[in-house]
Amino acid sequence: MDIIKVFGTNLRKYRTKNGLSQEKFAELCGLHRTYISDIECFQRNISLETVQKIADALEIKSYTLLMEGE
């Protein structure tokens, strides 16, 4: 299991499920759009604080983003 790929895949799934563009979602998180893109393209190793910001913006539990096949 590659946690970076699992997280990036889950982020994209939940973001698109909520009908959010990368730009709009980045605004909700207080992050830059290219940072969100890098996460979804498996190019970033992010901090736990960023995991929490993303989960809060998606209104889900943070561990959900780390679960394979979710």
mmCIF file of C-alpha atoms in Angstrom:
data_model
loop_
_atom_site.group_PDB
_atom_site.id
_atom_site.type_symbol
_atom_site.label_atom_id
_atom_site.label_comp_id
_atom_site.label_asym_id
_atom_site.label_seq_id
_atom_site.Cartn_x
_atom_site.Cartn_y
_atom_site.Cartn_z
ATOM 1 C CA MET A 1 0.000 0.000 0.000
ATOM 2 C CA ASP A 2 1.385 3.404 -0.979
ATOM 3 C CA ILE A 3 -0.161 5.886 1.467
ATOM 4 C CA ILE A 4 0.589 8.875 -0.781
ATOM 5 C CA LYS A 5 -1.377 7.295 -3.636
ATOM 6 C CA VAL A 6 -4.218 6.239 -1.340
ATOM 7 C CA PHE A 7 -4.497 9.745 0.106
ATOM 8 C CA GLY A 8 -4.311 11.493 -3.277
ATOM 9 C CA THR A 9 -6.884 9.163 -4.794
ATOM 10 C CA ASN A 10 -9.271 9.607 -1.865
ATOM 11 C CA LEU A 11 -8.847 13.371 -1.915
ATOM 12 C CA ARG A 12 -9.752 13.553 -5.604
ATOM 13 C CA LYS A 13 -12.729 11.223 -5.069
ATOM 14 C CA TYR A 14 -14.228 13.226 -2.199
ATOM 15 C CA ARG A 15 -13.447 16.596 -3.789
ATOM 16 C CA THR A 16 -15.157 15.699 -7.083
ATOM 17 C CA LYS A 17 -18.022 14.002 -5.221
ATOM 18 C CA ASN A 18 -18.656 17.381 -3.571
ATOM 19 C CA GLY A 19 -18.516 19.114 -6.955
ATOM 20 C CA LEU A 20 -15.481 21.207 -6.052
ATOM 21 C CA SER A 21 -12.776 22.334 -8.442
ATOM 22 C CA GLN A 22 -9.198 22.198 -7.215
ATOM 23 C CA GLU A 23 -9.206 25.988 -7.044
ATOM 24 C CA LYS A 24 -12.390 26.241 -4.964
ATOM 25 C CA PHE A 25 -11.298 23.400 -2.716
ATOM 26 C CA ALA A 26 -7.886 24.987 -2.167
ATOM 27 C CA GLU A 27 -9.629 28.174 -1.031
ATOM 28 C CA LEU A 28 -11.683 26.187 1.499
ATOM 29 C CA CYS A 29 -8.500 24.607 2.879
ATOM 30 C CA GLY A 30 -6.410 27.743 2.872
ATOM 31 C CA LEU A 31 -3.942 26.077 0.506
ATOM 32 C CA HIS A 32 -2.763 26.821 -3.035
ATOM 33 C CA ARG A 33 -4.402 25.110 -6.021
ATOM 34 C CA THR A 34 -1.086 23.707 -7.253
ATOM 35 C CA TYR A 35 -0.536 22.150 -3.827
ATOM 36 C CA ILE A 36 -3.864 20.307 -4.122
ATOM 37 C CA SER A 37 -2.926 19.232 -7.642
ATOM 38 C CA ASP A 38 0.439 17.933 -6.425
ATOM 39 C CA ILE A 39 -1.284 15.888 -3.714
ATOM 40 C CA GLU A 40 -3.724 14.373 -6.205
ATOM 41 C CA CYS A 41 -0.822 13.571 -8.576
ATOM 42 C CA PHE A 42 1.097 11.864 -5.753
ATOM 43 C CA GLN A 43 3.858 14.482 -5.762
ATOM 44 C CA ARG A 44 3.578 15.681 -2.144
ATOM 45 C CA ASN A 45 4.273 14.168 1.238
ATOM 46 C CA ILE A 46 1.978 16.226 3.474
ATOM 47 C CA SER A 47 1.859 16.917 7.209
ATOM 48 C CA LEU A 48 -0.799 15.702 9.610
ATOM 49 C CA GLU A 49 -1.964 19.297 10.008
ATOM 50 C CA THR A 50 -2.637 19.448 6.268
ATOM 51 C CA VAL A 51 -4.489 16.130 6.417
ATOM 52 C CA GLN A 52 -6.757 17.674 9.064
ATOM 53 C CA LYS A 53 -7.318 20.880 7.051
ATOM 54 C CA ILE A 54 -8.326 18.824 4.020
ATOM 55 C CA ALA A 55 -10.633 16.553 6.040
ATOM 56 C CA ASP A 56 -12.269 19.562 7.700
ATOM 57 C CA ALA A 57 -12.885 21.195 4.307
ATOM 58 C CA LEU A 58 -14.445 17.949 3.033
ATOM 59 C CA GLU A 59 -16.416 17.561 6.288
ATOM 60 C CA ILE A 60 -15.177 14.002 6.817
ATOM 61 C CA LYS A 61 -13.064 12.229 9.431
ATOM 62 C CA SER A 62 -9.366 12.545 8.644
ATOM 63 C CA TYR A 63 -8.728 8.782 8.833
ATOM 64 C CA THR A 64 -11.142 8.276 5.925
ATOM 65 C CA LEU A 65 -8.600 9.826 3.590
ATOM 66 C CA LEU A 66 -6.025 7.238 4.614
ATOM 67 C CA MET A 67 -8.156 4.141 4.057
ATOM 68 C CA GLU A 68 -7.406 2.094 0.975
ATOM 69 C CA GLY A 69 -10.387 1.382 -1.253
ATOM 70 C CA GLU A 70 -12.653 3.900 0.466
#
